[in-house]
PDB file of C-alpha atoms (C1' of nucleotides) in Angstrom:
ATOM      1  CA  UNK A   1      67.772  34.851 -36.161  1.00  0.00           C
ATOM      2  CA  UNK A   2      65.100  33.943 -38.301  1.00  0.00           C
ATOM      3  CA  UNK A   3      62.579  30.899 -38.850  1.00  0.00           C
ATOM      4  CA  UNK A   4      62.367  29.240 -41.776  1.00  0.00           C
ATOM      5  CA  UNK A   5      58.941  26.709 -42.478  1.00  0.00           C
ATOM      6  CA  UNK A   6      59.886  22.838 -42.674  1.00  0.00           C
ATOM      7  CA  UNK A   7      61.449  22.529 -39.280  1.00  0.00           C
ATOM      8  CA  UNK A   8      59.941  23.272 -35.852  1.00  0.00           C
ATOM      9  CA  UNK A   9      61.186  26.401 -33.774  1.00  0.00           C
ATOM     10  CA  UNK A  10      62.932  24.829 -30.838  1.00  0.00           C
ATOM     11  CA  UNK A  11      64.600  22.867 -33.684  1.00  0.00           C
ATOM     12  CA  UNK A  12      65.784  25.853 -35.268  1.00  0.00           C
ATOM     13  CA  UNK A  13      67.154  27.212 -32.273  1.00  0.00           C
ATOM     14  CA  UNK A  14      68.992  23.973 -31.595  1.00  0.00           C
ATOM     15  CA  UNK A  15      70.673  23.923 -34.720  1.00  0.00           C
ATOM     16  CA  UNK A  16      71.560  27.189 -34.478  1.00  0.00           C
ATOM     17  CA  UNK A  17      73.326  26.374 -31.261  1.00  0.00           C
ATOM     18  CA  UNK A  18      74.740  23.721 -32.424  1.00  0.00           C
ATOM     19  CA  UNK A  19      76.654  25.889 -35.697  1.00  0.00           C
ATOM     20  CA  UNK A  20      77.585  28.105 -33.190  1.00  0.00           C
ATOM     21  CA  UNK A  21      79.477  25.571 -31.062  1.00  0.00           C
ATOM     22  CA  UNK A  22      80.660  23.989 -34.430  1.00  0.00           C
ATOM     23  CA  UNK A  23      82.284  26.847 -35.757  1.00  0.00           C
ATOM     24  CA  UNK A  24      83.411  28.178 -32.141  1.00  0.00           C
ATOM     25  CA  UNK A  25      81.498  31.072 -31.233  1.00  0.00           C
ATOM     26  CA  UNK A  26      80.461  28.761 -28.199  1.00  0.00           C
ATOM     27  CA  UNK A  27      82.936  27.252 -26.425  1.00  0.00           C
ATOM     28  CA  UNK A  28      83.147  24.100 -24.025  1.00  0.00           C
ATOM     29  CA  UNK A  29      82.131  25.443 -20.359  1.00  0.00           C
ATOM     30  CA  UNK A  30      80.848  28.600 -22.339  1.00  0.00           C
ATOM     31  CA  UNK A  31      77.461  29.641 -20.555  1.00  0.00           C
ATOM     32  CA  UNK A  32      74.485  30.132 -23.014  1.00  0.00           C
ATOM     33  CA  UNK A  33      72.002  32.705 -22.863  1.00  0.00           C
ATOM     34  CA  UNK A  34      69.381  32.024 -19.904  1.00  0.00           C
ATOM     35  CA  UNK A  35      65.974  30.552 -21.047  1.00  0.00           C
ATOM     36  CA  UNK A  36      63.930  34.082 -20.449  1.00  0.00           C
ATOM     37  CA  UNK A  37      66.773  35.882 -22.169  1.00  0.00           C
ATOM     38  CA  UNK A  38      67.101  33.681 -25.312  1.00  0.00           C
ATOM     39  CA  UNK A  39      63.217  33.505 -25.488  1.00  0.00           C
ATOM     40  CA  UNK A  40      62.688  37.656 -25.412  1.00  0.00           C
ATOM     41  CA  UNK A  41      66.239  37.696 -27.782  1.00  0.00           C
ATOM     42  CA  UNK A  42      64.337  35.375 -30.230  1.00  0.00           C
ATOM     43  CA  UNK A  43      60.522  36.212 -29.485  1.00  0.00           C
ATOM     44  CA  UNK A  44      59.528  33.277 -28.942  1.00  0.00           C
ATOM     45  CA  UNK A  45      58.013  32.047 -25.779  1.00  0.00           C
ATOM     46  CA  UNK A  46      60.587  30.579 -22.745  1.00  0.00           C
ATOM     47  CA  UNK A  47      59.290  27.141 -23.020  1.00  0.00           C
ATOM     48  CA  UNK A  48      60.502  27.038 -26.865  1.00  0.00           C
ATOM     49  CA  UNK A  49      63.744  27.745 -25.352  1.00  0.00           C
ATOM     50  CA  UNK A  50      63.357  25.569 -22.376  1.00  0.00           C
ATOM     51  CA  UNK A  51      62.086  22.810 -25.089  1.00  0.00           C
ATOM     52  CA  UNK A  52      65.465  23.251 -27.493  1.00  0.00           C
ATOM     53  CA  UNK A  53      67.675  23.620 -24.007  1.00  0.00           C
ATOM     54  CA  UNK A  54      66.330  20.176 -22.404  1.00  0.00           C
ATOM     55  CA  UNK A  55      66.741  18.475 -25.992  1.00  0.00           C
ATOM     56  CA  UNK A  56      70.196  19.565 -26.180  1.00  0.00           C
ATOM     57  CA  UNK A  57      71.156  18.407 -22.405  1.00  0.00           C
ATOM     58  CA  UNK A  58      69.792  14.714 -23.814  1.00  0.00           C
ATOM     59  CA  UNK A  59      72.178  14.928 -26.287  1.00  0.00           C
ATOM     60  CA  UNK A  60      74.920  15.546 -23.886  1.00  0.00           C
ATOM     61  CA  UNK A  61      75.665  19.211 -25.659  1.00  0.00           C
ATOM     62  CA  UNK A  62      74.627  21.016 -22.576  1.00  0.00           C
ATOM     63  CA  UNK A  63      75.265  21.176 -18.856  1.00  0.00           C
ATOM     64  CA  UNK A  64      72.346  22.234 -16.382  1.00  0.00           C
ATOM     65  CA  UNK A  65      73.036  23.745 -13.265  1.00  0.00           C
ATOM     66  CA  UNK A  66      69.773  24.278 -11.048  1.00  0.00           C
ATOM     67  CA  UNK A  67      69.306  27.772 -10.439  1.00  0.00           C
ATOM     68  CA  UNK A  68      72.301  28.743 -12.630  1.00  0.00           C
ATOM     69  CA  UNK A  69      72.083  28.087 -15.852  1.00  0.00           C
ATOM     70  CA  UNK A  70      72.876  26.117 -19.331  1.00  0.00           C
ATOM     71  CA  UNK A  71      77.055  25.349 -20.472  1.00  0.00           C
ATOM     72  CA  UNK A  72      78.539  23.907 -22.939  1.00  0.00           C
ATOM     73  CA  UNK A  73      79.479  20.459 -22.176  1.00  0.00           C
ATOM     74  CA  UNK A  74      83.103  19.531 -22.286  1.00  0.00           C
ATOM     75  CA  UNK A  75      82.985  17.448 -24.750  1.00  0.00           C
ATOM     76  CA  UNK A  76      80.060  19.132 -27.241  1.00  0.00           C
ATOM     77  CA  UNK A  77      82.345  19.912 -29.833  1.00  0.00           C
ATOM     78  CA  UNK A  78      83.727  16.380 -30.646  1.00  0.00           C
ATOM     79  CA  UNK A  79      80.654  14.532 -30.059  1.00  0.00           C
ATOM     80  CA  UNK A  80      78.487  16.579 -32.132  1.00  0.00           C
ATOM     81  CA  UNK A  81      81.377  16.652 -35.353  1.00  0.00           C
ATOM     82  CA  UNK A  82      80.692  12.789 -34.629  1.00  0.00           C
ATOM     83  CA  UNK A  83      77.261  12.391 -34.980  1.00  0.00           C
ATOM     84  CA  UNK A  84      76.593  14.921 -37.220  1.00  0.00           C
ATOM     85  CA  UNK A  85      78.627  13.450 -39.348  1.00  0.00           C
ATOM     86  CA  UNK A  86      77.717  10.025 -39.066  1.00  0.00           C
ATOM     87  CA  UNK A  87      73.983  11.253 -39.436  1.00  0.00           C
ATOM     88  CA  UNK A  88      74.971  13.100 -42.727  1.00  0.00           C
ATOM     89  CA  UNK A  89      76.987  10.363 -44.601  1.00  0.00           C
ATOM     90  CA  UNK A  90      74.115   8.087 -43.603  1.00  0.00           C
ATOM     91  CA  UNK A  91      71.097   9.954 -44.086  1.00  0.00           C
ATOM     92  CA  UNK A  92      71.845  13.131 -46.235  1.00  0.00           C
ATOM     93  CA  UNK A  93      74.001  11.774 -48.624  1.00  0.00           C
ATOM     94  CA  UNK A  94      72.228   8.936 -49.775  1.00  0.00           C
ATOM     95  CA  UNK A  95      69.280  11.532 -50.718  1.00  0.00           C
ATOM     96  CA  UNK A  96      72.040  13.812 -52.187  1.00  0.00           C
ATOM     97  CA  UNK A  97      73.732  11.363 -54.386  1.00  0.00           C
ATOM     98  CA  UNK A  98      70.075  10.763 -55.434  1.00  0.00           C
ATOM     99  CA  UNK A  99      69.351  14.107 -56.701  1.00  0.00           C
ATOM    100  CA  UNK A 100      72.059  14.536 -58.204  1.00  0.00           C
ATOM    101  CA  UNK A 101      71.250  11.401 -60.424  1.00  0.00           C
ATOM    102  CA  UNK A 102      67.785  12.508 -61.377  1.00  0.00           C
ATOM    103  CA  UNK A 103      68.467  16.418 -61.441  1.00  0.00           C
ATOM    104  CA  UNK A 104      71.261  15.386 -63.909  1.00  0.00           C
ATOM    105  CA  UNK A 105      74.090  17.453 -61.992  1.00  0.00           C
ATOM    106  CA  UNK A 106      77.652  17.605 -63.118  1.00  0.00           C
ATOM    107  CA  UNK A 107      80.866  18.305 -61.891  1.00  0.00           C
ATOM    108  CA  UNK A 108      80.835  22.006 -62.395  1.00  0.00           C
ATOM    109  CA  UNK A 109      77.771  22.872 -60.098  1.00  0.00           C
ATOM    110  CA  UNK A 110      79.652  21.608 -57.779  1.00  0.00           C
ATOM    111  CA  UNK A 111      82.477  23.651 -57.715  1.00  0.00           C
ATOM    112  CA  UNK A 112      82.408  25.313 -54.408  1.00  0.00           C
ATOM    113  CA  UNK A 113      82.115  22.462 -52.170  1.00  0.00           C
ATOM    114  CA  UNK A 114      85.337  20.804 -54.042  1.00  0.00           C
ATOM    115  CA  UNK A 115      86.906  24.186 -52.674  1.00  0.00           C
ATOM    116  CA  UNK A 116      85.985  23.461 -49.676  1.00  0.00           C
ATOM    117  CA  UNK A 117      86.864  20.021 -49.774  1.00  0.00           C
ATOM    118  CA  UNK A 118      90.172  20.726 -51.106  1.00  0.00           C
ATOM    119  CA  UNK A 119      90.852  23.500 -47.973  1.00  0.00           C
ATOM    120  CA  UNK A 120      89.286  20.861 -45.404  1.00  0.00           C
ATOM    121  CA  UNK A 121      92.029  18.535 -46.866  1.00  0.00           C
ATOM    122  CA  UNK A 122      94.874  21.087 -46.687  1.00  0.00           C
ATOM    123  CA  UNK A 123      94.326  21.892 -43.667  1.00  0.00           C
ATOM    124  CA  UNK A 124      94.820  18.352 -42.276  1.00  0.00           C
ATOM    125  CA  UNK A 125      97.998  17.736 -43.472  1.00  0.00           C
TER     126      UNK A 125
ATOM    127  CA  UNK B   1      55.256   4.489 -48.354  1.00  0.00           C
ATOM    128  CA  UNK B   2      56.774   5.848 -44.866  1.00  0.00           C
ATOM    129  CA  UNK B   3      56.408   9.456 -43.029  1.00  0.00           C
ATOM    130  CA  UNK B   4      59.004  10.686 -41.466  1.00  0.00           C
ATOM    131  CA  UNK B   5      58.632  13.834 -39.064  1.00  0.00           C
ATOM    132  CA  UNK B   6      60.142  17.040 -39.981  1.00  0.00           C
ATOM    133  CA  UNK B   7      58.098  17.674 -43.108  1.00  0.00           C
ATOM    134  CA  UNK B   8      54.319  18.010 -43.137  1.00  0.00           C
ATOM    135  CA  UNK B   9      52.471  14.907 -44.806  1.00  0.00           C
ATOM    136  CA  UNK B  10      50.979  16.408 -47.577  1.00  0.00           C
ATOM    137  CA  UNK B  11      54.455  17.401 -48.424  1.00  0.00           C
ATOM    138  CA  UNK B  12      56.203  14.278 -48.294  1.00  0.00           C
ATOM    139  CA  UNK B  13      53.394  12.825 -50.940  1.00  0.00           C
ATOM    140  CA  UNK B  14      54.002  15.878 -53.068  1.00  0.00           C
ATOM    141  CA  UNK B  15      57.840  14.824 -53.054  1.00  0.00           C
ATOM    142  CA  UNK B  16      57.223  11.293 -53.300  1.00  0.00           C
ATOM    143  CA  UNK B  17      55.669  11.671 -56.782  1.00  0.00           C
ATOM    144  CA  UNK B  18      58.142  14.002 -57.506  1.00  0.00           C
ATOM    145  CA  UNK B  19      60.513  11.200 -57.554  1.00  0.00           C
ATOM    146  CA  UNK B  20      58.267   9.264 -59.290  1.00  0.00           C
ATOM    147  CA  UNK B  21      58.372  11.725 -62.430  1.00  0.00           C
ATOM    148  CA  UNK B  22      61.710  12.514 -62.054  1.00  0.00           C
ATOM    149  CA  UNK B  23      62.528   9.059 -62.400  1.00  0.00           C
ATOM    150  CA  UNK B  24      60.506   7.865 -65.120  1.00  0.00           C
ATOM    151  CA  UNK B  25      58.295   6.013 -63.019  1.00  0.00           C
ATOM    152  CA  UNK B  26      55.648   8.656 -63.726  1.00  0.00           C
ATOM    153  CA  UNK B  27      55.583  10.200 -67.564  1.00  0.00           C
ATOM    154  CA  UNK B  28      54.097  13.021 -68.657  1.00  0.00           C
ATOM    155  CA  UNK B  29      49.717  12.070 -69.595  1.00  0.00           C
ATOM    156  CA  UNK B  30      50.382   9.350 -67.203  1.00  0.00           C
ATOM    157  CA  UNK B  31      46.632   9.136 -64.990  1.00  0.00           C
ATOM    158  CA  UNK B  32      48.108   9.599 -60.875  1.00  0.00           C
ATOM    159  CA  UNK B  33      46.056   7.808 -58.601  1.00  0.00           C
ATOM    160  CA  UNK B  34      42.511   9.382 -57.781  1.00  0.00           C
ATOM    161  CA  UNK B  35      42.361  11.281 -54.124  1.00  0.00           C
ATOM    162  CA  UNK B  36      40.323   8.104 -52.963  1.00  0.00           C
ATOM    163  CA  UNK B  37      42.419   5.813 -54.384  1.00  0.00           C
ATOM    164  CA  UNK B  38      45.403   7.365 -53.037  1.00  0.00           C
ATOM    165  CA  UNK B  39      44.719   8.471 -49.597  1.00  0.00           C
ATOM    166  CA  UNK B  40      43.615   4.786 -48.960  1.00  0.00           C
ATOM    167  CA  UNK B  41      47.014   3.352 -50.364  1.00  0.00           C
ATOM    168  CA  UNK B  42      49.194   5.230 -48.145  1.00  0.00           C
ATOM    169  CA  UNK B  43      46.605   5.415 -45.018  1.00  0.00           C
ATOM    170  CA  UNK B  44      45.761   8.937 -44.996  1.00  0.00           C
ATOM    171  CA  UNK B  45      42.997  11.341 -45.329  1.00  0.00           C
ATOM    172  CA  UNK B  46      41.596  12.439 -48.845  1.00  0.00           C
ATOM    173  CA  UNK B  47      41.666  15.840 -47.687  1.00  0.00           C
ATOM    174  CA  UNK B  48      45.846  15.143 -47.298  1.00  0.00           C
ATOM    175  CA  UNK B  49      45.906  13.759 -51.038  1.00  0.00           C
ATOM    176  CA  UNK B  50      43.680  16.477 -52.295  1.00  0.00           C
ATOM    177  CA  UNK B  51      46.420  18.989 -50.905  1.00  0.00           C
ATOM    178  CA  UNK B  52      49.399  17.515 -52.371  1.00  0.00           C
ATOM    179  CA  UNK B  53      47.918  17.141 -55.721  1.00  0.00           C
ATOM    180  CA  UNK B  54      46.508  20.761 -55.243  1.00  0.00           C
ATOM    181  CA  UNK B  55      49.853  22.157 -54.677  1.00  0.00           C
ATOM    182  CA  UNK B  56      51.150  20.248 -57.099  1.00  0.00           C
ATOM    183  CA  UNK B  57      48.631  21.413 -59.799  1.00  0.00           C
ATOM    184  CA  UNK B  58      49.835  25.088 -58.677  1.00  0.00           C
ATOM    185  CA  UNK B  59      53.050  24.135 -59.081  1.00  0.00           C
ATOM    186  CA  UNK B  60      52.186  22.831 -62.775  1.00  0.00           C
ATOM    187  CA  UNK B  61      53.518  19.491 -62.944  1.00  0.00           C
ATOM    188  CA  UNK B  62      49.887  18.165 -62.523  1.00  0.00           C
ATOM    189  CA  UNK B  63      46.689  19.063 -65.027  1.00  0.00           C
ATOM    190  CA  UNK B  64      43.225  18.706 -63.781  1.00  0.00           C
ATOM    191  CA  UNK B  65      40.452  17.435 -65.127  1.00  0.00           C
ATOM    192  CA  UNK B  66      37.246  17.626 -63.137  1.00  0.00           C
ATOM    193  CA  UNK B  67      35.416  14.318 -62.819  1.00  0.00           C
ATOM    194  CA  UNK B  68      38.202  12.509 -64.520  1.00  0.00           C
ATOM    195  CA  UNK B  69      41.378  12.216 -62.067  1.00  0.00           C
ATOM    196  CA  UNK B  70      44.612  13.785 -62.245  1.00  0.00           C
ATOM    197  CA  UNK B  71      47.245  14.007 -64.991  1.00  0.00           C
ATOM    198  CA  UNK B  72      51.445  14.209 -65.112  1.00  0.00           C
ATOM    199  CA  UNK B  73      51.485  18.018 -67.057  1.00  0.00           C
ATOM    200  CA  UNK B  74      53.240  17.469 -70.542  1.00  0.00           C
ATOM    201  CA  UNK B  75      56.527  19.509 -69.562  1.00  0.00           C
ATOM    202  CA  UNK B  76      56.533  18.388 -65.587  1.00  0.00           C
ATOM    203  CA  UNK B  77      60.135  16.760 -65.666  1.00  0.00           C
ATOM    204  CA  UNK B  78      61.615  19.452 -67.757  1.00  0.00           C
ATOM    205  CA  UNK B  79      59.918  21.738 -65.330  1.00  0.00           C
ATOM    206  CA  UNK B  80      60.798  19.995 -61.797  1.00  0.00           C
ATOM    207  CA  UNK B  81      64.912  19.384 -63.105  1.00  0.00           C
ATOM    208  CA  UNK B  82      64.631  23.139 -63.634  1.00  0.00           C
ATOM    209  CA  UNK B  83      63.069  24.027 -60.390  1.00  0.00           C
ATOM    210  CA  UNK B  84      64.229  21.848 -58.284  1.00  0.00           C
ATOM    211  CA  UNK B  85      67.826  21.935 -59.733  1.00  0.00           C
ATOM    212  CA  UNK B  86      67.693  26.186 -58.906  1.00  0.00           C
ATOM    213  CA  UNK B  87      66.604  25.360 -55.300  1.00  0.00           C
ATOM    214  CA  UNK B  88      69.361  22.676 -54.627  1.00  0.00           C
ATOM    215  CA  UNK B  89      71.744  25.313 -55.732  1.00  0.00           C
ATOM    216  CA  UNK B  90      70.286  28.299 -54.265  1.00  0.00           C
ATOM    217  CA  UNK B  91      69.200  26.610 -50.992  1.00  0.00           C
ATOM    218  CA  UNK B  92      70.902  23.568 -50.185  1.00  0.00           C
ATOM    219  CA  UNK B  93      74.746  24.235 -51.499  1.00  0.00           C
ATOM    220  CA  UNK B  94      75.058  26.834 -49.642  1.00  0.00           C
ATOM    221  CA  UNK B  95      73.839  25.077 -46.188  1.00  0.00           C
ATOM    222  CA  UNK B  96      76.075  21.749 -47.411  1.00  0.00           C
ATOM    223  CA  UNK B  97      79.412  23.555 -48.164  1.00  0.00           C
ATOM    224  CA  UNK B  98      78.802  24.785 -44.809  1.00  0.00           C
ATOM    225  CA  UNK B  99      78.513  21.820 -43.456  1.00  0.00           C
ATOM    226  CA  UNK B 100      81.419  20.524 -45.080  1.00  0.00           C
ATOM    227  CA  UNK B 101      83.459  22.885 -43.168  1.00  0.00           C
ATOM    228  CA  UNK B 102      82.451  22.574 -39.696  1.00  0.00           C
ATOM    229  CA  UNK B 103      82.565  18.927 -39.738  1.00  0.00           C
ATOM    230  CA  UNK B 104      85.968  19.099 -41.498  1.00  0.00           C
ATOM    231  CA  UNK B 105      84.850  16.225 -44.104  1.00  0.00           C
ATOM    232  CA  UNK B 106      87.264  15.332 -46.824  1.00  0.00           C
ATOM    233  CA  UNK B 107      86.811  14.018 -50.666  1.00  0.00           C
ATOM    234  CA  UNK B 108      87.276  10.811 -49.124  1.00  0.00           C
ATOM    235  CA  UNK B 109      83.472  10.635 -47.362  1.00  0.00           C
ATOM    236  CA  UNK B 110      82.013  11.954 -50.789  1.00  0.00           C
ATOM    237  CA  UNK B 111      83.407   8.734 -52.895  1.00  0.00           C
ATOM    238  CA  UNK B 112      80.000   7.846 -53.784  1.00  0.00           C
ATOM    239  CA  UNK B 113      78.983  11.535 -54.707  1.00  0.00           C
ATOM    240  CA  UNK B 114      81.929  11.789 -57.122  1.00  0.00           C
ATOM    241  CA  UNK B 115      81.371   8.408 -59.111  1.00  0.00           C
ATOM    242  CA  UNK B 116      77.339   9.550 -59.409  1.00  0.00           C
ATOM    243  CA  UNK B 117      78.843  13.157 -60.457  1.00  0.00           C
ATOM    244  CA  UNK B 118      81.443  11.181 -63.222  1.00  0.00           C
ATOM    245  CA  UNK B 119      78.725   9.035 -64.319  1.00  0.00           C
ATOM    246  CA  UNK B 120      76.307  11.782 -65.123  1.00  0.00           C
ATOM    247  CA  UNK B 121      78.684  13.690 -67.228  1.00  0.00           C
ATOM    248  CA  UNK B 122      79.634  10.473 -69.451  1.00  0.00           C
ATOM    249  CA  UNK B 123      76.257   9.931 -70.308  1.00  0.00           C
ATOM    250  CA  UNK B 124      76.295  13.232 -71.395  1.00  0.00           C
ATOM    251  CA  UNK B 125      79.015  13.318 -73.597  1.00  0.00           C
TER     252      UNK B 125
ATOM    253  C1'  DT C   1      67.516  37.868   4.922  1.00  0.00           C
ATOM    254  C1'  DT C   2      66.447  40.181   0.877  1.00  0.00           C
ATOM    255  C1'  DT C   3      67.067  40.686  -3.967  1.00  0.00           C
ATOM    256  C1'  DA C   4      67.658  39.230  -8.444  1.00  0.00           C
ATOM    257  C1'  DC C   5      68.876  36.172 -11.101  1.00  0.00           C
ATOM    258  C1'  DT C   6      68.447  31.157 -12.630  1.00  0.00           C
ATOM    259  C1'  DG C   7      65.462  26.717 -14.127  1.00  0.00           C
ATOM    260  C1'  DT C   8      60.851  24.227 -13.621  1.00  0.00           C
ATOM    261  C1'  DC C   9      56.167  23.208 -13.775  1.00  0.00           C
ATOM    262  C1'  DA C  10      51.205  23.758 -14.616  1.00  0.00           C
ATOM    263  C1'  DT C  11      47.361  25.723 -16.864  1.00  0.00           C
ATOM    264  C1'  DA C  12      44.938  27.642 -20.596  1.00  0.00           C
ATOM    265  C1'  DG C  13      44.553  29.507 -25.222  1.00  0.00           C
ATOM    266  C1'  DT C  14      45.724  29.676 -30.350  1.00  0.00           C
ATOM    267  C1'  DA C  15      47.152  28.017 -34.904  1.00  0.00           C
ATOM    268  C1'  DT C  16      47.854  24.372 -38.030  1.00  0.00           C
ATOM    269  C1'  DA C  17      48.057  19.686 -39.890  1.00  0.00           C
ATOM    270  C1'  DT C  18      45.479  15.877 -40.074  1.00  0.00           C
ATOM    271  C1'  DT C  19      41.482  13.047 -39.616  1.00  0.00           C
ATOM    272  C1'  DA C  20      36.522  11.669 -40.279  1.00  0.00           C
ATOM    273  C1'  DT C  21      32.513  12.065 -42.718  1.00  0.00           C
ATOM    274  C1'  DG C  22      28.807  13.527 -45.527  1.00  0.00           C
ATOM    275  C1'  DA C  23      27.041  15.862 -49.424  1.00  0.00           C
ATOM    276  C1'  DC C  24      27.301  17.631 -54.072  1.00  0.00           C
ATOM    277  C1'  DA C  25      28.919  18.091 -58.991  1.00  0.00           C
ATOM    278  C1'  DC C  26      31.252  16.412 -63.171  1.00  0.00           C
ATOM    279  C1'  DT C  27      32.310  12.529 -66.536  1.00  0.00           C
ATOM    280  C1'  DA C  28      32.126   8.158 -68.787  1.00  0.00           C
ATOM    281  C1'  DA C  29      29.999   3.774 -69.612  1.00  0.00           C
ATOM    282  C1'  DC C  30      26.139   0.824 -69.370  1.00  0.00           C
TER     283       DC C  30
ATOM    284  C1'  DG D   1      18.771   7.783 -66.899  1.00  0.00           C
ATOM    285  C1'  DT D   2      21.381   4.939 -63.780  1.00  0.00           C
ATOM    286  C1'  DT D   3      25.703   3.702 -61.995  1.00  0.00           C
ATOM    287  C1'  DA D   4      30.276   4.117 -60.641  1.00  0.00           C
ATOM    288  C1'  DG D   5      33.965   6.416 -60.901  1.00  0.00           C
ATOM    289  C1'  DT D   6      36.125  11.179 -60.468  1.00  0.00           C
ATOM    290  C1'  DG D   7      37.079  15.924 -57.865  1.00  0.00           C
ATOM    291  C1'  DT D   8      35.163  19.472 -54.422  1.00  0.00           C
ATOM    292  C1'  DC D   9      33.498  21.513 -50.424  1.00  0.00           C
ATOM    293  C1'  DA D  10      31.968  22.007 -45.619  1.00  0.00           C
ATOM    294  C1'  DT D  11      31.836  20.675 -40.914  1.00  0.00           C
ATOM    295  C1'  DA D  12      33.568  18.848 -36.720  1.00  0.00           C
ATOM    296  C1'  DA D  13      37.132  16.469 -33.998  1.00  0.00           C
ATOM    297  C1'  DT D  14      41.948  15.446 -32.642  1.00  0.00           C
ATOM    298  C1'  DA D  15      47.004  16.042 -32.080  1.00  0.00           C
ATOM    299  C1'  DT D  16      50.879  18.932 -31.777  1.00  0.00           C
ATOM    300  C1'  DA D  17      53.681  23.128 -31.700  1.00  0.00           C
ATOM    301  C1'  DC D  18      53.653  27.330 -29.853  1.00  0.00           C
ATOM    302  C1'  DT D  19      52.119  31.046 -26.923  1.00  0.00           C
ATOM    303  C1'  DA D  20      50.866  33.447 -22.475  1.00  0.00           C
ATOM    304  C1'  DT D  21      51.201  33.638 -17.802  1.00  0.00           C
ATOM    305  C1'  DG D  22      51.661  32.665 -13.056  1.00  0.00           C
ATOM    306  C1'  DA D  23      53.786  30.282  -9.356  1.00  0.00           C
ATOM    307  C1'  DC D  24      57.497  27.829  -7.175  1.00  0.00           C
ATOM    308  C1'  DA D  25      62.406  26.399  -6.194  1.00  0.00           C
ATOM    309  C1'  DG D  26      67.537  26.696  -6.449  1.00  0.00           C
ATOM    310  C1'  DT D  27      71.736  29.928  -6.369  1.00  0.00           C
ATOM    311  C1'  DA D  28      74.577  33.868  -5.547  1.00  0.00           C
ATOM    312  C1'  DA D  29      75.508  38.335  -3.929  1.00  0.00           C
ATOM    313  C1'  DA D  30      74.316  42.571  -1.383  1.00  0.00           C
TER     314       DA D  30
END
DNA sequence: TTTACTGTCATAGTATATTATGACACTAAC
DNA sequence: GTTAGTGTCATAATATACTATGACAGTAAA
């Protein structure tokens, strides 16, 4: 994994996480890496970790067991598709339909997310 | 003007007037505030002004003039829909159709993205 | 009980963004 | 030339993210 500027590291590491338990290479009950190994796995110090971990378990994404480890909550899947998407149609888009006004963007340079728009629908019917 | 966290300071300012050009509210000769000026307006240091208009003058969408202020470059909007336009489509498409996919959205939650996308196209008809 | 994992906490050091402030140089107008 | 605006530079102080490291506590298995 790599760090971009613009965001803070144990930020990063959350939203990487988070993709990962999106798209379902992290499961409900799934244990995550331990703090120590994550931190040496990333290079980044174990309180990063510890920092993304305990910011995660407020958001009710991850289980702590003293002395064990981090899981996947239960219900991390749903709950994040819900507020993830109820922060991005409420605080992404608005900038998005924005700059697509003033950048002067048309249909066309959109094509691949009316793809995958198109597929999301598909899929749900 | 507010800050939100996320994105340095000096940054936001440099995207604020951004807008500003982009939208017409700034044109091209137009006089931007001077560092003093500025940096008391929006409660920050002239140091933090100085930046954003220095990054901004490397970025060529602002001319300097020593002892005189500031100046919106004569080609800045053509520039910045160019620029910025290439890094929405570069950077951010990529990370949205992504997006899209995890948190199986449909056309439906992009209604207002679509009328903005219509809209844009008429007027250039 | 010992061992080897786990998380947790505290302390100190570093880098960077931001602030605060003063001093200096350029430009225009009086 | 003086004045009042402009940008520019240097210094020191503060806040925060991150690092480095050690010590302690809970858990499970040998």
């Amino acid at each position: 994994m790599e760090f971009s500027d613009g965001k803070t590291i144990f930020i990063q590491i959350r939203d990487w996480l988070v993709d990962q338990i999106l798209t379902g290479s992290l499961s409900p009950g799934d244990k995550v890496p331990s703090v120590r190994e994550l931190a040496i796995d990333l290079e980044v110090n174990r309180n990063t970790v510890m920092r993304s971990y305990a910011l995660m378990e407020q958001e009710g994404i991850l289980d702590n067991k003293r002395g064990i480890g981090f899981f996947v909550s239960d219900h991390a899947r749903e709950r994040l598709i819900q507020d993830e998407k109820k922060l991005f149609l409420q605080e992404e888009l608005p900038k998005l339909v924005h700059q697509v006004k003033v950048l002067k963007m048309v249909p066309a340079d959109f094509k691949k997310l009316f793809d995958q728009l198109n597929e999301n629908q598909n899929e749900n019917k």
